[in-house]
Amino acid sequence: ELQYTAITNDGTADLHLGLVSQTGSGAFSLMSDPSGATVAPGTSLPLLVVYDPANTQGDNAEIVIPSDDPDEPEVTLRVLG
């Protein structure tokens, strides 16, 4: 199953992403790695997460997205399946 979310830059300067990491279940994977990407002001970068269920009990993981944003230098996306 493919799920979509976006990394949005609401600021007035370029947003530079660091090394994106994932912990938790390996049932989740990124379709493309946004590590090192630059998001221009007022734009978004798609983040596509693929979920391939590993067990019937459900799965969960965290995707950590670091950046040079002074207000939120790290955002954690929690995914459940």
mmCIF file of C-alpha atoms in Angstrom:
data_model
loop_
_atom_site.group_PDB
_atom_site.id
_atom_site.type_symbol
_atom_site.label_atom_id
_atom_site.label_comp_id
_atom_site.label_asym_id
_atom_site.label_seq_id
_atom_site.Cartn_x
_atom_site.Cartn_y
_atom_site.Cartn_z
ATOM 1 C CA GLU A 1 0.000 0.000 0.000
ATOM 2 C CA LEU A 2 1.311 3.441 -0.946
ATOM 3 C CA GLN A 3 0.662 6.470 1.276
ATOM 4 C CA TYR A 4 1.442 10.077 0.451
ATOM 5 C CA THR A 5 2.373 13.016 2.616
ATOM 6 C CA ALA A 6 4.393 16.132 1.880
ATOM 7 C CA ILE A 7 7.308 18.055 3.351
ATOM 8 C CA THR A 8 6.167 21.671 3.067
ATOM 9 C CA ASN A 9 8.263 24.816 3.395
ATOM 10 C CA ASP A 10 6.087 27.589 4.844
ATOM 11 C CA GLY A 11 9.125 29.804 5.412
ATOM 12 C CA THR A 12 10.761 32.509 3.336
ATOM 13 C CA ALA A 13 14.127 30.793 2.755
ATOM 14 C CA ASP A 14 15.200 27.473 1.258
ATOM 15 C CA LEU A 15 14.733 24.473 3.565
ATOM 16 C CA HIS A 16 17.641 22.013 3.441
ATOM 17 C CA LEU A 17 16.906 18.463 4.557
ATOM 18 C CA GLY A 18 19.453 16.314 6.351
ATOM 19 C CA LEU A 19 19.809 12.532 6.419
ATOM 20 C CA VAL A 20 16.326 11.017 6.772
ATOM 21 C CA SER A 21 16.207 7.916 8.994
ATOM 22 C CA GLN A 22 13.667 5.273 9.946
ATOM 23 C CA THR A 23 13.260 3.144 13.057
ATOM 24 C CA GLY A 24 10.726 0.469 13.908
ATOM 25 C CA SER A 25 9.068 -1.995 11.596
ATOM 26 C CA GLY A 26 10.724 -2.782 8.290
ATOM 27 C CA ALA A 27 7.221 -3.097 6.781
ATOM 28 C CA PHE A 28 7.471 0.608 5.925
ATOM 29 C CA SER A 29 9.846 2.032 3.341
ATOM 30 C CA LEU A 30 10.310 5.306 1.496
ATOM 31 C CA MET A 31 9.669 5.139 -2.225
ATOM 32 C CA SER A 32 12.332 7.840 -2.689
ATOM 33 C CA ASP A 33 14.753 9.204 -0.112
ATOM 34 C CA PRO A 34 14.456 12.995 0.366
ATOM 35 C CA SER A 35 17.810 13.183 2.213
ATOM 36 C CA GLY A 36 19.818 16.187 1.098
ATOM 37 C CA ALA A 37 16.924 17.765 -0.814
ATOM 38 C CA THR A 38 16.188 21.489 -0.866
ATOM 39 C CA VAL A 39 12.575 22.674 -0.589
ATOM 40 C CA ALA A 40 12.038 26.202 -1.923
ATOM 41 C CA PRO A 41 9.849 28.659 0.025
ATOM 42 C CA GLY A 42 6.134 28.068 -0.495
ATOM 43 C CA THR A 43 6.612 24.636 -2.092
ATOM 44 C CA SER A 44 6.307 21.007 -1.044
ATOM 45 C CA LEU A 45 8.249 17.818 -1.631
ATOM 46 C CA PRO A 46 6.218 14.593 -1.847
ATOM 47 C CA LEU A 47 7.062 11.874 0.638
ATOM 48 C CA LEU A 48 5.797 8.473 -0.492
ATOM 49 C CA VAL A 49 5.710 5.703 2.103
ATOM 50 C CA VAL A 50 5.155 2.091 1.069
ATOM 51 C CA TYR A 51 3.561 -0.282 3.581
ATOM 52 C CA ASP A 52 3.999 -4.031 3.097
ATOM 53 C CA PRO A 53 2.411 -5.681 6.178
ATOM 54 C CA ALA A 54 4.815 -7.904 8.070
ATOM 55 C CA ASN A 55 2.368 -9.427 10.532
ATOM 56 C CA THR A 56 -1.330 -9.521 11.422
ATOM 57 C CA GLN A 57 -0.775 -7.687 14.714
ATOM 58 C CA GLY A 58 0.012 -4.406 12.962
ATOM 59 C CA ASP A 59 3.212 -2.457 12.405
ATOM 60 C CA ASN A 60 4.597 0.924 13.427
ATOM 61 C CA ALA A 61 7.659 2.964 12.660
ATOM 62 C CA GLU A 62 9.042 6.486 12.888
ATOM 63 C CA ILE A 63 10.554 8.455 10.034
ATOM 64 C CA VAL A 64 12.814 11.272 11.267
ATOM 65 C CA ILE A 65 13.320 14.241 8.943
ATOM 66 C CA PRO A 66 16.082 16.648 10.053
ATOM 67 C CA SER A 67 16.497 20.071 8.453
ATOM 68 C CA ASP A 68 18.022 23.493 8.954
ATOM 69 C CA ASP A 69 14.667 24.952 10.096
ATOM 70 C CA PRO A 70 15.487 27.005 13.220
ATOM 71 C CA ASP A 71 11.993 26.433 14.710
ATOM 72 C CA GLU A 72 11.671 22.696 13.955
ATOM 73 C CA PRO A 73 15.111 21.232 13.235
ATOM 74 C CA GLU A 74 13.680 17.704 13.339
ATOM 75 C CA VAL A 75 10.224 16.370 12.492
ATOM 76 C CA THR A 76 9.174 12.821 13.368
ATOM 77 C CA LEU A 77 6.499 11.134 11.282
ATOM 78 C CA ARG A 78 4.866 8.206 13.078
ATOM 79 C CA VAL A 79 3.378 5.609 10.753
ATOM 80 C CA LEU A 80 0.992 2.841 11.755
ATOM 81 C CA GLY A 81 -0.323 -0.071 9.734
#
